[in-house]
mmCIF file of C-alpha atoms in Angstrom:
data_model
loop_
_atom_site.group_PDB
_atom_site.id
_atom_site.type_symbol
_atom_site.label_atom_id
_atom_site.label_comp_id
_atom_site.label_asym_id
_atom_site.label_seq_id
_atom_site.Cartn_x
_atom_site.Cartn_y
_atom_site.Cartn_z
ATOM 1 C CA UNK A 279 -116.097 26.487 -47.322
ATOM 2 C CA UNK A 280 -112.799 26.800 -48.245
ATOM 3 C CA UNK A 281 -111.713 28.736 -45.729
ATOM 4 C CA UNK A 282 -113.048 26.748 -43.093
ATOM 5 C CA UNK A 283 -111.147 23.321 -44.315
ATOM 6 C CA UNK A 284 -108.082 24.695 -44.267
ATOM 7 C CA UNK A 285 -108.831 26.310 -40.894
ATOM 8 C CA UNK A 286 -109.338 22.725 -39.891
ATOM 9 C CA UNK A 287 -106.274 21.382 -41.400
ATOM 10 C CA UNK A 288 -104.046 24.005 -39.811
ATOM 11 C CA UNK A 289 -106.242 22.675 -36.430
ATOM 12 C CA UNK A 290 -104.961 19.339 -36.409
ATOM 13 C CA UNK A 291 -101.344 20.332 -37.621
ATOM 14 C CA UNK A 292 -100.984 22.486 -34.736
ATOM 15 C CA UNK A 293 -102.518 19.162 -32.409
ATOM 16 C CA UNK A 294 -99.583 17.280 -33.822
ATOM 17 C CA UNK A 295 -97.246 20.572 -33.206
ATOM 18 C CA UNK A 296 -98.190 20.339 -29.669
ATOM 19 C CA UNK A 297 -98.041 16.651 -29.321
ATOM 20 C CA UNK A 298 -94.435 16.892 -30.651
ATOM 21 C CA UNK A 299 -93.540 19.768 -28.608
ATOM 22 C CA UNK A 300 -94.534 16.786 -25.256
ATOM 23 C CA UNK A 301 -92.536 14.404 -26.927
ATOM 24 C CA UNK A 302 -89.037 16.990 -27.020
ATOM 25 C CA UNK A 303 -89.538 18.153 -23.468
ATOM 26 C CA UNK A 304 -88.940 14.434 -22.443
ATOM 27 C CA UNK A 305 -85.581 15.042 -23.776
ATOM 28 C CA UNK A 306 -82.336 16.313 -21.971
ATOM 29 C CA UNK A 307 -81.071 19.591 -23.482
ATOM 30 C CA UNK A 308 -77.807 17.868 -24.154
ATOM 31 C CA UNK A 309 -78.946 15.839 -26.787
ATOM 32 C CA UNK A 310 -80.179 18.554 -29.102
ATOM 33 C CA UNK A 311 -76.999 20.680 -28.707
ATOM 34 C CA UNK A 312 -74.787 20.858 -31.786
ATOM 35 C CA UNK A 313 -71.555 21.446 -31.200
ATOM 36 C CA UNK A 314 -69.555 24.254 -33.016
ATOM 37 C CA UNK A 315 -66.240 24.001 -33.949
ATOM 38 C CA UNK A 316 -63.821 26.442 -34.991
ATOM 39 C CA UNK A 317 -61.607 26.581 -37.961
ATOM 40 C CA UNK A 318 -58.604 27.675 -36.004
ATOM 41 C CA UNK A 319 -59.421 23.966 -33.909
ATOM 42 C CA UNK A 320 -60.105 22.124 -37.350
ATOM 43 C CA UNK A 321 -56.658 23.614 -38.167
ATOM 44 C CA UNK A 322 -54.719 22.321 -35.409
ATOM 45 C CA UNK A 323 -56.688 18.834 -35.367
ATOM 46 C CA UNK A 324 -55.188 18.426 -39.033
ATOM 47 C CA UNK A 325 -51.816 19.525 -38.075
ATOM 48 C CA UNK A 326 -51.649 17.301 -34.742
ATOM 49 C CA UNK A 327 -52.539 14.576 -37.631
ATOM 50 C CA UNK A 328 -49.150 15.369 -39.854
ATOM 51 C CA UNK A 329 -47.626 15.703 -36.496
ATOM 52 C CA UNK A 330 -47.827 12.770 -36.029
ATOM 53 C CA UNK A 331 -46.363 11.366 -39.322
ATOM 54 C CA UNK A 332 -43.266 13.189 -38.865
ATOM 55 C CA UNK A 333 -42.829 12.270 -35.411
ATOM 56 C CA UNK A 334 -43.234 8.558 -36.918
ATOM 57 C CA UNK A 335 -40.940 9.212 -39.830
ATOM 58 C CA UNK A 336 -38.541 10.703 -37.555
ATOM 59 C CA UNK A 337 -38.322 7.380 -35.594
ATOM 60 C CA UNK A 338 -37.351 5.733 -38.556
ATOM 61 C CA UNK A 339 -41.209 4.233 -38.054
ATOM 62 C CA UNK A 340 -43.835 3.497 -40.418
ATOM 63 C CA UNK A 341 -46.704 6.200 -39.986
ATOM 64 C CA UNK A 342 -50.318 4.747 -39.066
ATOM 65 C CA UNK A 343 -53.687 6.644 -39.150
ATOM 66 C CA UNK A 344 -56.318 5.071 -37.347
ATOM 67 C CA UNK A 345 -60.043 5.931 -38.545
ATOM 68 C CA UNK A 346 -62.682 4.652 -36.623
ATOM 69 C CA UNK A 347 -64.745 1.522 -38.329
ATOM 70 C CA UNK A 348 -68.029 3.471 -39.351
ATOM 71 C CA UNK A 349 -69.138 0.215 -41.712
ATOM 72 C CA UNK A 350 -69.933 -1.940 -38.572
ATOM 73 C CA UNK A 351 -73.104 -2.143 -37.069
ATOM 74 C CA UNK A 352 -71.615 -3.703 -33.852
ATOM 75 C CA UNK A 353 -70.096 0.392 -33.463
ATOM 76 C CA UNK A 354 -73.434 1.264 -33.501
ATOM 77 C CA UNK A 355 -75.652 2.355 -30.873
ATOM 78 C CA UNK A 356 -79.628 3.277 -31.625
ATOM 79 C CA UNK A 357 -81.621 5.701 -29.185
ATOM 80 C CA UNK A 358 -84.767 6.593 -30.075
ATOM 81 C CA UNK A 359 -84.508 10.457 -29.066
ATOM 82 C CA UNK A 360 -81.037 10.661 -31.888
ATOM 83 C CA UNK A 361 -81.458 7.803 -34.097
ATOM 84 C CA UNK A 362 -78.243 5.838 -35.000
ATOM 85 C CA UNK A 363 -74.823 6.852 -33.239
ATOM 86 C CA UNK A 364 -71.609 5.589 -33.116
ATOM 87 C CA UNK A 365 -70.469 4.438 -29.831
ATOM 88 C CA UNK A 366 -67.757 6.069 -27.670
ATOM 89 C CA UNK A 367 -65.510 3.091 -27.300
ATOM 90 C CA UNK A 368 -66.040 2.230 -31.153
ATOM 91 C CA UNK A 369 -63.018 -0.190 -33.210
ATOM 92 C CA UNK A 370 -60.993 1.509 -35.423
ATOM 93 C CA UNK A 371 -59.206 0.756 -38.764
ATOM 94 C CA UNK A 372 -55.365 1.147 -39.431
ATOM 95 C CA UNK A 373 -54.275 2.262 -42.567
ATOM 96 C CA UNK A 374 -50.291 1.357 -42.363
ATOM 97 C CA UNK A 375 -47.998 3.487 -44.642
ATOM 98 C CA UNK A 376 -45.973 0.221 -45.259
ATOM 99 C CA UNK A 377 -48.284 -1.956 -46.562
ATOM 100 C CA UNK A 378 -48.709 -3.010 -49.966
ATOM 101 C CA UNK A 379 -53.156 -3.121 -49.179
ATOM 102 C CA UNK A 380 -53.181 0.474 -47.456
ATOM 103 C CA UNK A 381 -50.382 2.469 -48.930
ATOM 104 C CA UNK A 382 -52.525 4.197 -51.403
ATOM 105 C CA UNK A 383 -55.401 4.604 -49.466
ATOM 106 C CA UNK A 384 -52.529 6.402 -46.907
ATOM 107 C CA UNK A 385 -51.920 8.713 -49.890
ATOM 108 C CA UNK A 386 -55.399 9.791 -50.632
ATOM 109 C CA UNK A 387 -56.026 10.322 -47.172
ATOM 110 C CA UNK A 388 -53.278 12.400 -46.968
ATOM 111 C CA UNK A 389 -54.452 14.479 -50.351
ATOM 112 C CA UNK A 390 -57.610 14.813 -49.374
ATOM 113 C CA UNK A 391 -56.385 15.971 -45.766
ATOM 114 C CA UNK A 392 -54.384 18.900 -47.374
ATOM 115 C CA UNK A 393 -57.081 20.151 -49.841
ATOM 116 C CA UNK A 394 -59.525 20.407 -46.524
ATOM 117 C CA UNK A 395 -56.700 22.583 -44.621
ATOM 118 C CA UNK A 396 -56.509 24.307 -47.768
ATOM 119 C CA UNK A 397 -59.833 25.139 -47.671
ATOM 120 C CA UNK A 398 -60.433 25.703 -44.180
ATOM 121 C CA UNK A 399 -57.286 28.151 -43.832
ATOM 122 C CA UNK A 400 -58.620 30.121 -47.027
ATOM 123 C CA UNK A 401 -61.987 30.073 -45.931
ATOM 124 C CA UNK A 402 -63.353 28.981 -49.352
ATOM 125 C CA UNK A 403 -65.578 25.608 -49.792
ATOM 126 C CA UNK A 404 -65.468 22.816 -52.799
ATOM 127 C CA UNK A 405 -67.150 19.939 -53.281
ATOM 128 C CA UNK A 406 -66.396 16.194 -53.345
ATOM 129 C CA UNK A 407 -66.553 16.487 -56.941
ATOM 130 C CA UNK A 408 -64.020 19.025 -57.570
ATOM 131 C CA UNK A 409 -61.813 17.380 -55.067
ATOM 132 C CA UNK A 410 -61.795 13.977 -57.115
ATOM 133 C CA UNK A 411 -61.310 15.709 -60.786
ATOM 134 C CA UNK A 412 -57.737 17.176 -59.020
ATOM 135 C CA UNK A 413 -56.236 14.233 -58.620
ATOM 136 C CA UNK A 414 -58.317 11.275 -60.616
ATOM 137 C CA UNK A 415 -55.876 9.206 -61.141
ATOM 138 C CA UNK A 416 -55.214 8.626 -57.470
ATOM 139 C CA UNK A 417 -58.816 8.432 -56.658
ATOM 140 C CA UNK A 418 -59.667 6.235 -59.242
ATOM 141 C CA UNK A 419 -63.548 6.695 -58.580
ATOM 142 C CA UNK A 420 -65.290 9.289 -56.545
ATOM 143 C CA UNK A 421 -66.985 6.941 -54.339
ATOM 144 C CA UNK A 422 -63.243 7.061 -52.905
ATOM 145 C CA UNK A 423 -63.588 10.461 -52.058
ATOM 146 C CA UNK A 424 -66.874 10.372 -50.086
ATOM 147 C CA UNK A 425 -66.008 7.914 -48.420
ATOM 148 C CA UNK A 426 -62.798 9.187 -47.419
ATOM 149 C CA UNK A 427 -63.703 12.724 -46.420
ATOM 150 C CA UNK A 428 -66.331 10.865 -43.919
ATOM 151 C CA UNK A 429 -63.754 8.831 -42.599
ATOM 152 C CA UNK A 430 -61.371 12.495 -41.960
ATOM 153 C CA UNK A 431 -64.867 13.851 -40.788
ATOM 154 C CA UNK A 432 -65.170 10.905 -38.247
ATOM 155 C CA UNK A 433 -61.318 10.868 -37.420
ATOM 156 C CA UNK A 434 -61.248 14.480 -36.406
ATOM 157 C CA UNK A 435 -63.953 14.871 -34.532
ATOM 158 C CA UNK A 436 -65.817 17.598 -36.507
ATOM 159 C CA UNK A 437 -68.998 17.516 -38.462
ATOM 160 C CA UNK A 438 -68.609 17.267 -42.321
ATOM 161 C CA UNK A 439 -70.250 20.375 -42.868
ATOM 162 C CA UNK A 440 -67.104 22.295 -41.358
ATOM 163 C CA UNK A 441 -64.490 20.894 -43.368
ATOM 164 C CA UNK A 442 -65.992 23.008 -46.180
ATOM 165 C CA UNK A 443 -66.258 20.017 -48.616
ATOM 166 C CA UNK A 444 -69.727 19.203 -50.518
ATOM 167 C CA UNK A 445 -72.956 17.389 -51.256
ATOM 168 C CA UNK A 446 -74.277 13.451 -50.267
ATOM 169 C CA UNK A 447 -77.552 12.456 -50.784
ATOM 170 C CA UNK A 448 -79.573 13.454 -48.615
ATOM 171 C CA UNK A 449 -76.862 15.633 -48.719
ATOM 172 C CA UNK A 450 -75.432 17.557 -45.037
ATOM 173 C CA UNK A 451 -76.989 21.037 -46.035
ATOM 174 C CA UNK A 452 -80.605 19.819 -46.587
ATOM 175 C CA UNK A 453 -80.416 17.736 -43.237
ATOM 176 C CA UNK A 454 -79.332 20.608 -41.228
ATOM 177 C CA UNK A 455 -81.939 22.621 -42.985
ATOM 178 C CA UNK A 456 -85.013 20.118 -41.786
ATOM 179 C CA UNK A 457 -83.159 19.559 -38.395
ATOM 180 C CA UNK A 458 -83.181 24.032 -37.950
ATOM 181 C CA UNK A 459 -86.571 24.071 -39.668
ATOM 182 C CA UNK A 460 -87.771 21.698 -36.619
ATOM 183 C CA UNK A 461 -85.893 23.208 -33.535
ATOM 184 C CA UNK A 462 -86.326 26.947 -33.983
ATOM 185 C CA UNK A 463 -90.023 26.291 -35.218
ATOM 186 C CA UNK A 464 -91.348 23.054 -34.176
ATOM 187 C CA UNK A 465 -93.529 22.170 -37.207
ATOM 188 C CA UNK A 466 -94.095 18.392 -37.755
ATOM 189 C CA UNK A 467 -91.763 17.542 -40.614
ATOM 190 C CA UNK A 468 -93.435 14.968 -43.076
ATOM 191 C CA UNK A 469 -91.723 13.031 -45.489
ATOM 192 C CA UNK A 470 -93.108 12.176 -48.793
ATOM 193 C CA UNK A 471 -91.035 9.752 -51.015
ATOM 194 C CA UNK A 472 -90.989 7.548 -53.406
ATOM 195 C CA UNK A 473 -92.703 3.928 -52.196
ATOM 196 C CA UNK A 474 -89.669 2.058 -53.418
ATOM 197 C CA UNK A 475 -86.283 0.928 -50.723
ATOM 198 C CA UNK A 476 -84.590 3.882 -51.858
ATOM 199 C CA UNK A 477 -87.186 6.571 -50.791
ATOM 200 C CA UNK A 478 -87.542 4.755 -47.813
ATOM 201 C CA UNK A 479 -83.607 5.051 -46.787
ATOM 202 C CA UNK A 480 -83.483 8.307 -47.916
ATOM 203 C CA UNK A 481 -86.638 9.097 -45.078
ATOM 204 C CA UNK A 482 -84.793 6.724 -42.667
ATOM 205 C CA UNK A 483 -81.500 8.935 -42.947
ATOM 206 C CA UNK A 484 -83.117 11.729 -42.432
ATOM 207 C CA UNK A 485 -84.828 10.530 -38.995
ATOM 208 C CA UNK A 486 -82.379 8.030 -37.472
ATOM 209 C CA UNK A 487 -79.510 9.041 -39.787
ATOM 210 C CA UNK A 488 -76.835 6.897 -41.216
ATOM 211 C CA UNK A 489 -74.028 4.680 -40.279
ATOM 212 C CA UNK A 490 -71.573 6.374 -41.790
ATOM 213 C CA UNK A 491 -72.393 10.166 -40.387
ATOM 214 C CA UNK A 492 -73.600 8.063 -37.095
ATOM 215 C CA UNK A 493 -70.776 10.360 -35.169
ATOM 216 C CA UNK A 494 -72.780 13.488 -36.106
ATOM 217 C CA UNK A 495 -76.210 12.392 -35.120
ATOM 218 C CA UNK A 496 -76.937 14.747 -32.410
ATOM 219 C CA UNK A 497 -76.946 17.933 -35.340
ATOM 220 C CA UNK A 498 -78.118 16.332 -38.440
ATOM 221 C CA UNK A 499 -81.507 13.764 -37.646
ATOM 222 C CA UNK A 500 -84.853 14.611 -36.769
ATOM 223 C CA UNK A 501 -86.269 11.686 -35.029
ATOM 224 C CA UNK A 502 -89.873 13.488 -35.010
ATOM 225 C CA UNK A 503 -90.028 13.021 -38.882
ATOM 226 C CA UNK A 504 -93.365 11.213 -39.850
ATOM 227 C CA UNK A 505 -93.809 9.129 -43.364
ATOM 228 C CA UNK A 506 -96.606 11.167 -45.281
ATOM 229 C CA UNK A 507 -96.639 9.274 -48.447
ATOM 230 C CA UNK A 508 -96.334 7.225 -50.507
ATOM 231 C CA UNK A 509 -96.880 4.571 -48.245
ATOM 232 C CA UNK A 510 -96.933 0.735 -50.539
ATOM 233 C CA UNK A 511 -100.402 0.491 -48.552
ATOM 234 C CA UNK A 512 -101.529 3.493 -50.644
ATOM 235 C CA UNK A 513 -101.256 1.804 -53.641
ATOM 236 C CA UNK A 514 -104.012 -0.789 -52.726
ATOM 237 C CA UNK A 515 -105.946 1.369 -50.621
ATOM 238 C CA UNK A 516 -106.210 3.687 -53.899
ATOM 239 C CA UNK A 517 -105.983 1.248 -56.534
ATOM 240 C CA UNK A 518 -103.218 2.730 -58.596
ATOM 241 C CA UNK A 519 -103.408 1.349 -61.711
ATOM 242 C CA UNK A 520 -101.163 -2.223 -62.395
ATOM 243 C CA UNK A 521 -99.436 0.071 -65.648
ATOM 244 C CA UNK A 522 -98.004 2.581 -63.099
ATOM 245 C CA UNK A 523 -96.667 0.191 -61.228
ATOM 246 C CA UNK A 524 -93.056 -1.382 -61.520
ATOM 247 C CA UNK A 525 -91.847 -4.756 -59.906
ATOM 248 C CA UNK A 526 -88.549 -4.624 -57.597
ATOM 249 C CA UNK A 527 -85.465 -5.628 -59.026
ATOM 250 C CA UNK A 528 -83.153 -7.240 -56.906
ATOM 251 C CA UNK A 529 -81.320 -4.588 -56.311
ATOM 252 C CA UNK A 530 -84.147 -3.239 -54.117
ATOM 253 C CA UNK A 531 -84.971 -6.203 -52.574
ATOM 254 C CA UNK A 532 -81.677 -6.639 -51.036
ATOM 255 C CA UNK A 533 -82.052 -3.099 -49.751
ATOM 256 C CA UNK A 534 -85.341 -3.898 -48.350
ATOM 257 C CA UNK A 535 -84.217 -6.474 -46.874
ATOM 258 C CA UNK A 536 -81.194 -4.726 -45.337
ATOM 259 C CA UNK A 537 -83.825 -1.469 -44.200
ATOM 260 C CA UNK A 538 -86.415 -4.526 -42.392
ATOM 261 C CA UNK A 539 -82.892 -5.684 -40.107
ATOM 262 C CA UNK A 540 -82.246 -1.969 -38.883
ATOM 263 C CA UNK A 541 -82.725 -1.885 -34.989
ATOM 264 C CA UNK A 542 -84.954 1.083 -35.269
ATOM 265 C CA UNK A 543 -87.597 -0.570 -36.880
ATOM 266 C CA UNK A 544 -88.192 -2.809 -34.163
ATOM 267 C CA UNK A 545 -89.623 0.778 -32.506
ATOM 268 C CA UNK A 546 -91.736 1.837 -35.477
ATOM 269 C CA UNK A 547 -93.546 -1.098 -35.963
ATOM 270 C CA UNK A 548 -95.748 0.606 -38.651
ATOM 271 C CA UNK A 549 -93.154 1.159 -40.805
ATOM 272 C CA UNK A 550 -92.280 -2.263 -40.490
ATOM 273 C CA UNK A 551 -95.439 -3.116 -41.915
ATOM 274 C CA UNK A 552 -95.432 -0.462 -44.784
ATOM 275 C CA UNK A 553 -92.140 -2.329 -45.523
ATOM 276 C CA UNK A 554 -93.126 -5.907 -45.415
ATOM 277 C CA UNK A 555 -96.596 -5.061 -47.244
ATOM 278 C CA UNK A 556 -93.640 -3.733 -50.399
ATOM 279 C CA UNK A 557 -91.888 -7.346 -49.627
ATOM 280 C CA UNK A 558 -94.793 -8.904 -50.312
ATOM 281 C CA UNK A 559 -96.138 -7.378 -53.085
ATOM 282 C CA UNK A 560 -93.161 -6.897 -54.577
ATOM 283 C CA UNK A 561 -93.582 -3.524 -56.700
ATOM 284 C CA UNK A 562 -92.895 0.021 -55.891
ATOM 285 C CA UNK A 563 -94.021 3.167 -57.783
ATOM 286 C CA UNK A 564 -93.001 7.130 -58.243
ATOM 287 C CA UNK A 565 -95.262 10.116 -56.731
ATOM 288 C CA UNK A 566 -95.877 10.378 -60.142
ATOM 289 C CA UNK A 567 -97.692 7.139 -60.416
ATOM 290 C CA UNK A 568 -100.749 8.990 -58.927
ATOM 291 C CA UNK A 569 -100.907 10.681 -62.428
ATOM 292 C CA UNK A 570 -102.299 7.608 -63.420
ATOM 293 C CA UNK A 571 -105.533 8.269 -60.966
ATOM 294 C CA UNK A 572 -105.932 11.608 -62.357
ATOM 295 C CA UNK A 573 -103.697 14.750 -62.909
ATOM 296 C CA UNK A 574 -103.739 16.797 -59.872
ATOM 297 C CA UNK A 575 -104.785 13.819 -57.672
ATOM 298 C CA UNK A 576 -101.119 14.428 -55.483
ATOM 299 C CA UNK A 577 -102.169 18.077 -54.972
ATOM 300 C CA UNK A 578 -106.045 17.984 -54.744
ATOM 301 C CA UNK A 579 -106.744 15.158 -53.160
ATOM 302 C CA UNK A 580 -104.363 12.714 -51.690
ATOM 303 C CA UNK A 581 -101.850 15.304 -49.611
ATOM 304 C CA UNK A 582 -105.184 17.524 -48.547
ATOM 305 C CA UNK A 583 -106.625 14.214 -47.234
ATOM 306 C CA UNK A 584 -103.626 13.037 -45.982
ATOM 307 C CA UNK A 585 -102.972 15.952 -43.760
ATOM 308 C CA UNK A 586 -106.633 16.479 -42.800
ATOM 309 C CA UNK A 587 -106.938 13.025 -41.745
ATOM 310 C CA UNK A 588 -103.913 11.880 -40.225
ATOM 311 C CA UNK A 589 -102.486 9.397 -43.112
ATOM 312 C CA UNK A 590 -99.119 9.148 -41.796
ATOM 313 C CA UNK A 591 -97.186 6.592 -40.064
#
């Protein structure tokens, strides 16, 4: 008996395989190519960079960077075969040398620009971390450096991963990993989370991807990704107990909010609904709150049933 329901579940997994398979065909070959670049190019795109400082400084100018404005939604372009990506004629941001708001952000850029060549000329990798506890007192908080080493990502042209710095969340390595996972094998990638806004992002990242990596879109999202679990519906349909539930702060309501005005919503209209059903109830709860139904209820029940029966959205 057992043998033959999980004979059936690999049936219908290998339905949705093939349905998937239809949907990717529909797609050029262009927009699934990632592009590779060499060090040696990283290398010279850094040094064109400095290049240009001292051809500034030797003018008796003040040197400029220019970083492309990756906070804007108005530089952002949604397709349904990518997900979010930034578009080719996108603003950018100056950060002047001379001026008392962007000096030291000029500075870190700069720092941060020499530990990457460092690191791509040695061949050696560190993370964000380690590249904040050098120099603290310049940084002043690490959320400097992220943000910074995606703005040097987006400036050069090359995908975070090769600038040999370190870990986001979702972080670069485990998006590549689900986005190889589905084109060298094709198996339908579910996503189960957390029903609470920051689950949800995290799943919404890793299908449409983010505004901030929106210039690397074509090698990082995986717009086949389907929501598994645990959907807000599930709690009612399953009567989680009221104990395992928690109400949403404001902190997530503002970030549900913010996920219910993303323009690829307006495509998935189920998860739309998921979301708005979590508006209106206004509590989220863990995986774990299935404990509450019975012990192995996650394993033994809900994801067997799930996956026999097509629960996802």
């Amino acid at each position: 008996m057992m043998g033959s329901f999980i004979a059936e579940l690999y049936s219908e997994i290998d339905k949705l395989r093939a349905q998937l398979l239809h949907n990717v065909e529909l797609m050029s070959d262009r927009q699934w190519m990632i592009e590779e670049i060499s060090d040696r190019e990283i290398l010279t795109r850094i040094e064109n960079v400095i290049l240009g400082i001292v051809t500034s400084l030797s003018k008796d100018e003040a040197p400029v960077l220019a970083l492309p404005n990756r906070s804007s939604w108005a530089n952002i372009s949604f397709d349904s075969a990518v997900g979010l990506q930034m578009s080719s004629g996108s603003s950018v941001t100056t950060i002047r040398s001379d001026c008392s708001s962007s000096i030291t952000k000029f500075a870190q850029i700069l720092k941060i620009l020499a530990a990457i060549y460092r690191l791509v000329q040695s061949n050696s990798y560190s993370t964000k971390r380690d590249i904040y506890y050098n120099n603290p007192q310049l940084f002043v908080s690490q959320r400097t450096v992220d943000s910074i080493v995606d703005d040097i990502s987006c400036m050069l042209k090359v995908p975070r991963r090769s600038l040999h710095v370190g870990k986001g969340m979702p972080d670069v390595n485990s998006r590549l990993m689900v986005r190889k996972l589905w084109d060298t094998l094709h198996i339908p990638i579910f996503a189960l989370v957390d029903a609470d806004p920051h689950g949800m992002e995290i799943m919404c990242v890793y299908k449409y991807g983010s505004v901030a990596m929106s210039f690397e879109a074509h090698s990082l999202t995986v717009p086949s990704v389907m929501w598994l679990g645990l959907l807000p519906s599930d709690l009612q349909r399953l009567r989680v107990p009221e104990d395992a539930l928690i109400p949403l702060t404001k902190r997530d309501q503002s970030k549900l909010n913010s996920l219910l005005e993303r323009p690829y919503l307006s495509s998935q209209s189920d998860w739309q609904k998921e979301m708005e059903l979590m508006q209106q109830s206004k509590v989220k709860a863990e995986i774990q709150s299935l404990d509450a139904i019975a012990p192995d209820f996650l394993t033994s029940i809900y994801l067997p049933n799930k996956l026999r029966y097509g629960g996802w959205v």
